[in-house]
Short mmCIF file of N, CA and C in Angstrom, two decimals:
data_model
loop_
_atom_site.label_atom_id
_atom_site.label_comp_id
_atom_site.label_asym_id
_atom_site.label_seq_id
_atom_site.Cartn_x
_atom_site.Cartn_y
_atom_site.Cartn_z
N UNK C 347 -22.54 -2.23 2.48
CA UNK C 347 -21.76 -1.75 3.62
C UNK C 347 -20.28 -1.90 3.32
N UNK C 348 -19.54 -0.86 3.61
CA UNK C 348 -18.08 -0.90 3.52
C UNK C 348 -17.56 -0.04 4.66
N UNK C 349 -16.94 -0.67 5.64
CA UNK C 349 -16.49 0.05 6.82
C UNK C 349 -14.98 0.20 6.85
N UNK C 350 -14.51 1.40 7.11
CA UNK C 350 -13.08 1.65 7.27
C UNK C 350 -12.70 1.19 8.68
N UNK C 351 -11.73 0.28 8.75
CA UNK C 351 -11.34 -0.28 10.04
C UNK C 351 -10.28 0.57 10.72
N UNK C 352 -9.38 1.11 9.96
CA UNK C 352 -8.38 2.06 10.48
C UNK C 352 -8.13 3.08 9.39
N UNK C 353 -7.48 4.16 9.74
CA UNK C 353 -7.31 5.23 8.76
C UNK C 353 -5.83 5.52 8.54
N UNK C 354 -5.56 6.22 7.46
CA UNK C 354 -4.23 6.75 7.18
C UNK C 354 -4.37 8.25 6.99
N UNK C 355 -3.37 8.99 7.41
CA UNK C 355 -3.37 10.42 7.13
C UNK C 355 -3.36 10.61 5.62
N UNK C 356 -3.95 11.68 5.14
CA UNK C 356 -4.09 11.92 3.71
C UNK C 356 -2.77 11.79 2.92
N UNK C 357 -1.64 12.34 3.41
CA UNK C 357 -0.43 12.23 2.60
C UNK C 357 0.33 10.92 2.74
N UNK C 358 -0.24 9.92 3.41
CA UNK C 358 0.42 8.64 3.65
C UNK C 358 -0.10 7.61 2.65
N UNK C 359 0.81 6.76 2.14
CA UNK C 359 0.45 5.70 1.20
C UNK C 359 0.39 4.37 1.92
N UNK C 360 -0.17 3.35 1.24
CA UNK C 360 -0.03 1.99 1.74
C UNK C 360 -1.32 1.26 2.02
N UNK C 361 -1.19 0.22 2.87
CA UNK C 361 -2.26 -0.72 3.18
C UNK C 361 -3.34 -0.07 4.04
N UNK C 362 -4.56 -0.30 3.64
CA UNK C 362 -5.73 0.16 4.39
C UNK C 362 -6.71 -1.01 4.43
N UNK C 363 -7.34 -1.25 5.57
CA UNK C 363 -8.25 -2.39 5.72
C UNK C 363 -9.69 -1.89 5.79
N UNK C 364 -10.56 -2.55 5.03
CA UNK C 364 -11.99 -2.27 5.04
C UNK C 364 -12.72 -3.55 5.45
N UNK C 365 -13.89 -3.40 6.05
CA UNK C 365 -14.73 -4.54 6.41
C UNK C 365 -15.97 -4.54 5.51
N UNK C 366 -16.42 -5.74 5.12
CA UNK C 366 -17.58 -5.86 4.23
C UNK C 366 -18.91 -5.83 4.96
N UNK C 367 -18.88 -5.98 6.29
CA UNK C 367 -20.12 -5.89 7.05
C UNK C 367 -19.82 -5.42 8.47
N UNK C 368 -20.88 -5.09 9.21
CA UNK C 368 -20.70 -4.52 10.55
C UNK C 368 -20.09 -5.51 11.52
N UNK C 369 -20.42 -6.78 11.39
CA UNK C 369 -19.86 -7.81 12.27
C UNK C 369 -18.35 -7.92 12.07
N UNK C 370 -17.92 -7.93 10.82
CA UNK C 370 -16.48 -7.99 10.52
C UNK C 370 -15.79 -6.73 11.02
N UNK C 371 -16.42 -5.58 10.84
CA UNK C 371 -15.84 -4.32 11.31
C UNK C 371 -15.66 -4.35 12.83
N UNK C 372 -16.65 -4.86 13.54
CA UNK C 372 -16.56 -4.94 15.01
C UNK C 372 -15.43 -5.89 15.42
N UNK C 373 -15.31 -7.02 14.74
CA UNK C 373 -14.24 -7.99 15.05
C UNK C 373 -12.86 -7.41 14.80
N UNK C 374 -12.70 -6.71 13.70
CA UNK C 374 -11.40 -6.10 13.38
C UNK C 374 -11.08 -4.95 14.34
N UNK C 375 -12.08 -4.16 14.66
CA UNK C 375 -11.88 -3.05 15.60
C UNK C 375 -11.48 -3.60 16.97
N UNK C 376 -12.09 -4.71 17.38
CA UNK C 376 -11.73 -5.34 18.65
C UNK C 376 -10.26 -5.78 18.64
N UNK C 377 -9.79 -6.31 17.51
CA UNK C 377 -8.38 -6.71 17.41
C UNK C 377 -7.45 -5.50 17.51
N UNK C 378 -7.87 -4.39 16.95
CA UNK C 378 -7.06 -3.17 17.03
C UNK C 378 -6.98 -2.69 18.47
N UNK C 379 -8.13 -2.61 19.13
CA UNK C 379 -8.15 -2.06 20.50
C UNK C 379 -7.43 -2.97 21.50
N UNK C 380 -7.36 -4.27 21.22
CA UNK C 380 -6.66 -5.18 22.13
C UNK C 380 -5.20 -5.39 21.72
N UNK C 381 -4.77 -4.71 20.65
CA UNK C 381 -3.37 -4.81 20.23
C UNK C 381 -3.04 -6.09 19.49
N UNK C 382 -4.02 -6.73 18.88
CA UNK C 382 -3.78 -7.99 18.19
C UNK C 382 -3.61 -7.85 16.68
N UNK C 383 -3.45 -6.64 16.20
CA UNK C 383 -3.16 -6.41 14.78
C UNK C 383 -1.73 -5.89 14.69
N UNK C 384 -0.96 -6.47 13.79
CA UNK C 384 0.41 -6.01 13.55
C UNK C 384 0.36 -4.94 12.48
N UNK C 385 0.92 -3.75 12.79
CA UNK C 385 0.97 -2.66 11.80
C UNK C 385 2.41 -2.17 11.72
N UNK C 386 3.00 -2.27 10.53
CA UNK C 386 4.37 -1.80 10.32
C UNK C 386 4.39 -0.76 9.20
N UNK C 387 5.20 0.24 9.42
CA UNK C 387 5.34 1.35 8.49
C UNK C 387 6.80 1.50 8.10
N UNK C 388 7.03 2.15 6.96
CA UNK C 388 8.37 2.57 6.56
C UNK C 388 8.34 4.08 6.44
N UNK C 389 9.43 4.71 6.87
CA UNK C 389 9.55 6.16 6.78
C UNK C 389 10.95 6.52 6.33
N UNK C 390 11.06 7.63 5.61
CA UNK C 390 12.36 8.15 5.20
C UNK C 390 12.59 9.47 5.91
N UNK C 391 13.79 9.63 6.47
CA UNK C 391 14.19 10.87 7.11
C UNK C 391 15.63 11.16 6.70
N UNK C 392 16.07 12.38 6.93
CA UNK C 392 17.49 12.66 6.65
C UNK C 392 18.26 12.93 7.94
N UNK C 393 17.59 12.76 9.07
CA UNK C 393 18.25 12.92 10.37
C UNK C 393 17.89 11.72 11.24
N UNK C 394 18.82 11.32 12.09
CA UNK C 394 18.55 10.19 12.97
C UNK C 394 19.27 10.40 14.28
N UNK C 395 18.64 9.99 15.37
CA UNK C 395 19.30 10.06 16.66
C UNK C 395 20.46 9.07 16.68
N UNK C 396 21.26 9.13 17.72
CA UNK C 396 22.38 8.20 17.83
C UNK C 396 21.91 6.76 17.97
N UNK C 397 20.73 6.58 18.56
CA UNK C 397 20.17 5.23 18.69
C UNK C 397 19.49 4.84 17.39
N UNK C 398 19.95 3.77 16.77
CA UNK C 398 19.39 3.34 15.50
C UNK C 398 18.23 2.37 15.65
N UNK C 399 17.89 2.07 16.88
CA UNK C 399 16.66 1.33 17.15
C UNK C 399 16.24 1.62 18.58
N UNK C 400 14.95 1.50 18.79
CA UNK C 400 14.47 1.79 20.13
C UNK C 400 12.97 1.78 20.22
N UNK C 401 12.50 2.19 21.37
CA UNK C 401 11.08 2.24 21.66
C UNK C 401 10.75 3.67 22.09
N UNK C 402 9.71 4.23 21.51
CA UNK C 402 9.26 5.55 21.90
C UNK C 402 7.94 5.41 22.64
N UNK C 403 7.92 5.93 23.86
CA UNK C 403 6.70 5.97 24.67
C UNK C 403 6.49 7.41 25.07
N UNK C 404 5.48 8.02 24.51
CA UNK C 404 5.17 9.41 24.78
C UNK C 404 3.69 9.56 25.06
N UNK C 405 3.32 10.74 25.52
CA UNK C 405 1.91 11.09 25.65
C UNK C 405 1.63 12.18 24.63
N UNK C 406 0.56 11.99 23.86
CA UNK C 406 0.22 12.93 22.79
C UNK C 406 -1.13 13.57 23.06
N UNK C 407 -1.25 14.80 22.57
CA UNK C 407 -2.54 15.47 22.59
C UNK C 407 -2.77 16.08 21.21
N UNK C 408 -4.00 15.97 20.75
CA UNK C 408 -4.37 16.48 19.42
C UNK C 408 -4.80 17.93 19.54
N UNK C 409 -4.32 18.75 18.60
CA UNK C 409 -4.75 20.13 18.49
C UNK C 409 -5.68 20.21 17.28
N UNK C 410 -6.97 20.31 17.53
CA UNK C 410 -7.96 20.34 16.45
C UNK C 410 -7.86 21.56 15.56
N UNK C 411 -7.41 22.68 16.11
CA UNK C 411 -7.30 23.91 15.31
C UNK C 411 -6.22 23.78 14.23
N UNK C 412 -5.09 23.18 14.58
CA UNK C 412 -3.98 23.08 13.61
C UNK C 412 -3.90 21.70 12.97
N UNK C 413 -4.76 20.77 13.38
CA UNK C 413 -4.73 19.38 12.93
C UNK C 413 -3.32 18.79 13.08
N UNK C 414 -2.77 18.97 14.26
CA UNK C 414 -1.47 18.39 14.61
C UNK C 414 -1.61 17.73 15.98
N UNK C 415 -0.58 16.99 16.34
CA UNK C 415 -0.49 16.44 17.68
C UNK C 415 0.85 16.86 18.25
N UNK C 416 0.94 16.87 19.57
CA UNK C 416 2.21 17.22 20.19
C UNK C 416 2.46 16.34 21.39
N UNK C 417 3.75 16.17 21.70
CA UNK C 417 4.16 15.39 22.86
C UNK C 417 3.99 16.27 24.10
N UNK C 418 3.33 15.71 25.12
CA UNK C 418 3.07 16.43 26.37
C UNK C 418 3.38 15.49 27.53
N UNK C 419 3.22 15.98 28.75
CA UNK C 419 3.44 15.12 29.92
C UNK C 419 2.22 14.23 30.13
N UNK C 420 2.42 13.17 30.88
CA UNK C 420 1.34 12.24 31.15
C UNK C 420 0.23 12.88 31.99
N UNK C 421 0.54 13.97 32.66
CA UNK C 421 -0.44 14.65 33.51
C UNK C 421 -1.33 15.63 32.74
N UNK C 422 -1.02 15.86 31.46
CA UNK C 422 -1.81 16.79 30.65
C UNK C 422 -3.20 16.22 30.41
N UNK C 423 -4.20 17.02 30.67
CA UNK C 423 -5.58 16.59 30.47
C UNK C 423 -5.82 16.20 29.01
N UNK C 424 -6.37 15.02 28.81
CA UNK C 424 -6.67 14.55 27.45
C UNK C 424 -5.52 13.86 26.75
N UNK C 425 -4.35 13.79 27.38
CA UNK C 425 -3.18 13.15 26.76
C UNK C 425 -3.40 11.64 26.68
N UNK C 426 -2.94 11.05 25.57
CA UNK C 426 -3.07 9.61 25.37
C UNK C 426 -1.68 9.02 25.14
N UNK C 427 -1.45 7.85 25.73
CA UNK C 427 -0.16 7.19 25.59
C UNK C 427 0.03 6.69 24.16
N UNK C 428 1.22 6.90 23.62
CA UNK C 428 1.56 6.48 22.26
C UNK C 428 2.86 5.68 22.31
N UNK C 429 2.83 4.47 21.73
CA UNK C 429 4.00 3.59 21.79
C UNK C 429 4.31 3.06 20.40
N UNK C 430 5.60 3.12 20.03
CA UNK C 430 6.07 2.52 18.79
C UNK C 430 7.51 2.06 18.98
N UNK C 431 7.90 1.07 18.17
CA UNK C 431 9.28 0.62 18.10
C UNK C 431 9.80 1.01 16.73
N UNK C 432 11.08 1.41 16.66
CA UNK C 432 11.66 1.79 15.37
C UNK C 432 13.03 1.15 15.21
N UNK C 433 13.42 1.02 13.94
CA UNK C 433 14.74 0.45 13.62
C UNK C 433 15.19 1.01 12.28
N UNK C 434 16.44 1.52 12.23
CA UNK C 434 17.02 1.95 10.96
C UNK C 434 17.34 0.68 10.18
N UNK C 435 16.81 0.57 8.96
CA UNK C 435 17.08 -0.63 8.17
C UNK C 435 17.99 -0.36 6.97
N UNK C 436 18.18 0.92 6.63
CA UNK C 436 19.10 1.24 5.53
C UNK C 436 19.44 2.72 5.58
N UNK C 437 20.63 3.03 5.10
CA UNK C 437 21.09 4.43 5.09
C UNK C 437 22.00 4.61 3.89
N UNK C 438 21.83 5.73 3.17
CA UNK C 438 22.70 6.03 2.04
C UNK C 438 23.12 7.50 2.08
N UNK C 439 24.18 7.81 1.37
CA UNK C 439 24.61 9.21 1.23
C UNK C 439 23.70 9.91 0.24
N UNK C 440 23.38 11.16 0.54
CA UNK C 440 22.55 11.96 -0.36
C UNK C 440 22.92 13.43 -0.14
N UNK C 441 23.68 13.97 -1.08
CA UNK C 441 24.17 15.36 -0.94
C UNK C 441 23.05 16.39 -1.03
N UNK C 442 21.86 15.98 -1.45
CA UNK C 442 20.73 16.91 -1.54
C UNK C 442 20.10 17.20 -0.18
N UNK C 443 20.42 16.40 0.82
CA UNK C 443 19.84 16.60 2.15
C UNK C 443 20.78 17.41 3.02
N UNK C 444 20.21 18.05 4.02
CA UNK C 444 20.99 18.87 4.95
C UNK C 444 22.05 18.04 5.69
N UNK C 445 21.70 16.81 6.04
CA UNK C 445 22.62 15.96 6.80
C UNK C 445 23.58 15.18 5.91
N UNK C 446 23.31 15.17 4.60
CA UNK C 446 24.14 14.41 3.67
C UNK C 446 23.79 12.93 3.62
N UNK C 447 22.66 12.56 4.20
CA UNK C 447 22.25 11.16 4.15
C UNK C 447 20.73 11.04 4.11
N UNK C 448 20.29 9.87 3.74
CA UNK C 448 18.87 9.52 3.73
C UNK C 448 18.74 8.19 4.46
N UNK C 449 17.77 8.10 5.36
CA UNK C 449 17.66 6.96 6.26
C UNK C 449 16.27 6.35 6.14
N UNK C 450 16.23 5.02 5.98
CA UNK C 450 14.96 4.29 5.91
C UNK C 450 14.73 3.62 7.27
N UNK C 451 13.58 3.90 7.86
CA UNK C 451 13.25 3.41 9.20
C UNK C 451 12.03 2.50 9.11
N UNK C 452 12.09 1.37 9.81
CA UNK C 452 10.91 0.50 9.95
C UNK C 452 10.30 0.80 11.31
N UNK C 453 8.99 0.96 11.33
CA UNK C 453 8.26 1.31 12.54
C UNK C 453 7.20 0.26 12.81
N UNK C 454 7.20 -0.26 14.03
CA UNK C 454 6.14 -1.17 14.48
C UNK C 454 5.25 -0.34 15.39
N UNK C 455 4.02 -0.15 14.96
CA UNK C 455 3.09 0.71 15.69
C UNK C 455 2.31 -0.12 16.70
N UNK C 456 2.43 0.25 17.97
CA UNK C 456 1.69 -0.46 19.01
C UNK C 456 0.36 0.20 19.31
N UNK C 457 0.32 1.52 19.29
CA UNK C 457 -0.92 2.25 19.47
C UNK C 457 -1.18 3.03 18.19
N UNK C 458 -2.34 3.55 18.04
CA UNK C 458 -2.67 4.26 16.80
C UNK C 458 -3.25 5.63 17.08
N UNK C 459 -2.42 6.53 17.51
CA UNK C 459 -2.87 7.89 17.85
C UNK C 459 -2.81 8.81 16.64
N UNK C 460 -3.51 9.93 16.72
CA UNK C 460 -3.53 10.94 15.66
C UNK C 460 -2.10 11.39 15.35
N UNK C 461 -1.66 11.23 14.10
CA UNK C 461 -0.33 11.64 13.63
C UNK C 461 0.80 11.08 14.49
N UNK C 462 0.58 9.94 15.09
CA UNK C 462 1.54 9.40 16.06
C UNK C 462 2.96 9.27 15.53
N UNK C 463 3.15 8.58 14.42
CA UNK C 463 4.51 8.36 13.91
C UNK C 463 5.14 9.69 13.54
N UNK C 464 4.39 10.52 12.86
CA UNK C 464 4.89 11.83 12.43
C UNK C 464 5.34 12.65 13.63
N UNK C 465 4.51 12.70 14.66
CA UNK C 465 4.78 13.50 15.85
C UNK C 465 5.95 12.94 16.66
N UNK C 466 5.94 11.64 16.90
CA UNK C 466 6.99 11.05 17.72
C UNK C 466 8.36 11.10 17.05
N UNK C 467 8.43 10.84 15.74
CA UNK C 467 9.73 10.94 15.06
C UNK C 467 10.23 12.39 15.05
N UNK C 468 9.33 13.33 14.81
CA UNK C 468 9.73 14.74 14.82
C UNK C 468 10.21 15.15 16.20
N UNK C 469 9.55 14.66 17.23
CA UNK C 469 9.92 14.99 18.60
C UNK C 469 11.33 14.49 18.95
N UNK C 470 11.75 13.38 18.34
CA UNK C 470 13.10 12.89 18.60
C UNK C 470 14.12 13.49 17.63
N UNK C 471 13.68 14.49 16.83
CA UNK C 471 14.59 15.21 15.94
C UNK C 471 14.75 14.60 14.56
N UNK C 472 13.82 13.74 14.17
CA UNK C 472 13.90 13.03 12.89
C UNK C 472 12.61 13.18 12.09
N UNK C 473 12.26 14.39 11.65
CA UNK C 473 10.99 14.53 10.90
C UNK C 473 11.02 13.72 9.61
N UNK C 474 9.86 13.24 9.22
CA UNK C 474 9.73 12.45 8.00
C UNK C 474 9.90 13.35 6.79
N UNK C 475 10.60 12.83 5.79
CA UNK C 475 10.86 13.59 4.56
C UNK C 475 9.54 14.07 3.96
N UNK C 476 9.49 15.36 3.68
CA UNK C 476 8.32 15.96 3.05
C UNK C 476 7.24 16.43 4.03
N UNK C 477 7.40 16.13 5.31
CA UNK C 477 6.36 16.45 6.29
C UNK C 477 6.57 17.83 6.89
N UNK C 478 6.17 18.87 6.15
CA UNK C 478 6.33 20.25 6.59
C UNK C 478 5.63 20.52 7.91
N UNK C 479 4.51 19.86 8.15
CA UNK C 479 3.72 20.06 9.37
C UNK C 479 4.52 19.70 10.63
N UNK C 480 5.48 18.79 10.47
CA UNK C 480 6.26 18.33 11.63
C UNK C 480 7.76 18.56 11.47
N UNK C 481 8.14 19.58 10.73
CA UNK C 481 9.53 20.02 10.74
C UNK C 481 10.43 19.66 9.59
N UNK C 482 9.93 19.00 8.54
CA UNK C 482 10.77 18.74 7.38
C UNK C 482 11.09 20.07 6.70
N UNK C 483 12.27 20.18 6.12
CA UNK C 483 12.70 21.44 5.49
C UNK C 483 12.02 21.70 4.14
N UNK C 484 11.72 20.62 3.39
CA UNK C 484 11.11 20.76 2.06
C UNK C 484 10.00 19.74 1.91
N UNK C 485 9.03 20.07 1.08
CA UNK C 485 7.96 19.11 0.78
C UNK C 485 8.43 18.17 -0.33
N UNK C 486 7.77 17.04 -0.46
CA UNK C 486 8.00 16.16 -1.59
C UNK C 486 7.31 16.78 -2.80
N UNK C 487 7.82 16.55 -4.00
CA UNK C 487 7.24 17.17 -5.21
C UNK C 487 5.74 16.94 -5.37
N UNK C 488 5.24 15.76 -4.96
CA UNK C 488 3.82 15.47 -5.15
C UNK C 488 2.96 15.81 -3.93
N UNK C 489 3.56 16.41 -2.90
CA UNK C 489 2.82 16.79 -1.70
C UNK C 489 2.68 15.68 -0.68
N UNK C 490 3.17 14.48 -1.02
CA UNK C 490 3.10 13.38 -0.06
C UNK C 490 4.19 13.53 1.00
N UNK C 491 4.14 12.67 2.00
CA UNK C 491 5.24 12.55 2.93
C UNK C 491 5.79 11.14 2.77
N UNK C 492 7.03 10.94 3.14
CA UNK C 492 7.68 9.64 2.93
C UNK C 492 7.37 8.69 4.08
N UNK C 493 6.07 8.36 4.19
CA UNK C 493 5.58 7.42 5.20
C UNK C 493 4.64 6.45 4.51
N UNK C 494 4.91 5.16 4.69
CA UNK C 494 4.17 4.11 3.99
C UNK C 494 3.64 3.09 5.00
N UNK C 495 2.35 2.83 4.96
CA UNK C 495 1.76 1.72 5.71
C UNK C 495 2.14 0.47 4.94
N UNK C 496 3.19 -0.21 5.40
CA UNK C 496 3.84 -1.26 4.61
C UNK C 496 3.31 -2.66 4.86
N UNK C 497 2.92 -2.97 6.10
CA UNK C 497 2.54 -4.34 6.42
C UNK C 497 1.45 -4.34 7.50
N UNK C 498 0.46 -5.18 7.31
CA UNK C 498 -0.58 -5.35 8.32
C UNK C 498 -0.92 -6.83 8.41
N UNK C 499 -1.17 -7.28 9.62
CA UNK C 499 -1.44 -8.69 9.86
C UNK C 499 -2.53 -8.81 10.91
N UNK C 500 -3.53 -9.65 10.64
CA UNK C 500 -4.65 -9.80 11.57
C UNK C 500 -5.34 -11.13 11.32
N UNK C 501 -6.16 -11.54 12.27
CA UNK C 501 -6.97 -12.75 12.11
C UNK C 501 -8.26 -12.37 11.39
N UNK C 502 -8.60 -13.12 10.36
CA UNK C 502 -9.86 -12.88 9.66
C UNK C 502 -10.98 -12.93 10.70
N UNK C 503 -11.89 -11.94 10.69
CA UNK C 503 -12.89 -11.86 11.75
C UNK C 503 -13.87 -13.04 11.80
N UNK C 504 -13.99 -13.81 10.72
CA UNK C 504 -14.92 -14.96 10.72
C UNK C 504 -14.14 -16.28 10.75
N UNK C 505 -13.26 -16.49 9.79
CA UNK C 505 -12.55 -17.77 9.68
C UNK C 505 -11.37 -17.90 10.65
N UNK C 506 -10.91 -16.77 11.19
CA UNK C 506 -9.75 -16.70 12.10
C UNK C 506 -8.43 -17.01 11.41
N UNK C 507 -8.47 -17.17 10.08
CA UNK C 507 -7.25 -17.37 9.29
C UNK C 507 -6.37 -16.13 9.40
N UNK C 508 -5.05 -16.34 9.50
CA UNK C 508 -4.12 -15.21 9.57
C UNK C 508 -4.03 -14.54 8.21
N UNK C 509 -4.31 -13.26 8.16
CA UNK C 509 -4.24 -12.46 6.94
C UNK C 509 -3.02 -11.55 7.05
N UNK C 510 -2.16 -11.58 6.05
CA UNK C 510 -0.95 -10.76 6.04
C UNK C 510 -0.89 -10.02 4.70
N UNK C 511 -0.85 -8.70 4.76
CA UNK C 511 -0.87 -7.89 3.54
C UNK C 511 0.33 -6.94 3.56
N UNK C 512 1.04 -6.89 2.43
CA UNK C 512 2.18 -5.98 2.27
C UNK C 512 1.91 -5.02 1.13
N UNK C 513 2.31 -3.79 1.32
CA UNK C 513 2.25 -2.80 0.26
C UNK C 513 3.64 -2.70 -0.36
N UNK C 514 3.73 -2.69 -1.67
CA UNK C 514 5.06 -2.53 -2.27
C UNK C 514 5.63 -1.14 -1.96
N UNK C 515 6.93 -1.09 -1.86
CA UNK C 515 7.61 0.19 -1.66
C UNK C 515 7.55 0.94 -2.98
N UNK C 516 7.17 2.22 -2.97
CA UNK C 516 7.12 2.99 -4.21
C UNK C 516 8.44 2.93 -4.97
N UNK C 517 8.34 2.85 -6.27
CA UNK C 517 9.54 2.73 -7.11
C UNK C 517 10.00 4.12 -7.57
N UNK C 518 10.53 4.88 -6.65
CA UNK C 518 11.13 6.16 -7.01
C UNK C 518 12.31 6.43 -6.10
N UNK C 519 13.08 7.44 -6.41
CA UNK C 519 14.33 7.70 -5.67
C UNK C 519 14.10 8.06 -4.22
N UNK C 520 12.92 8.48 -3.87
CA UNK C 520 12.63 8.84 -2.49
C UNK C 520 12.88 7.68 -1.54
N UNK C 521 12.55 6.48 -1.98
CA UNK C 521 12.58 5.30 -1.12
C UNK C 521 13.84 4.48 -1.31
N UNK C 522 14.77 4.91 -2.12
CA UNK C 522 15.98 4.13 -2.39
C UNK C 522 17.04 4.39 -1.33
N UNK C 523 16.63 4.36 -0.09
CA UNK C 523 17.59 4.55 1.01
C UNK C 523 18.17 3.22 1.41
#
């Protein structure tokens, strides 16, 4: 038995958690649904709102035909609340981008909706580098998007020991913001 506890979109890199048995999978899933797992991501964009940190609370709905999500009103049938906190942690000049800069953002994910980070950042005018589906101007050379599942923290489902896992930041110019 090998159970996927949470998923990453195909073009996203980073930490992924698996369970070795059904009991562990149930315990980890329970931590996710109760908000007791810490999930942090890093993203690169070339545009940023005037607020360099904040909280995004939106309602999202998944479009199965296009495999995208969009921000809608809370009254929309099937809409689910999506919450994340973000903070700009580094910014550099980059003449190759439309804005002349590249920005590294740390994201603390509170809920885990379909394409949540991608959709919410794009909705605030800051699409993730390489993410053509959500408004980036160009794709990354390898087809990835500049979104990394960087840190996850949870209680071991049996021993209750705190488990903290970090993914290294890729060593290429994309992430040198």
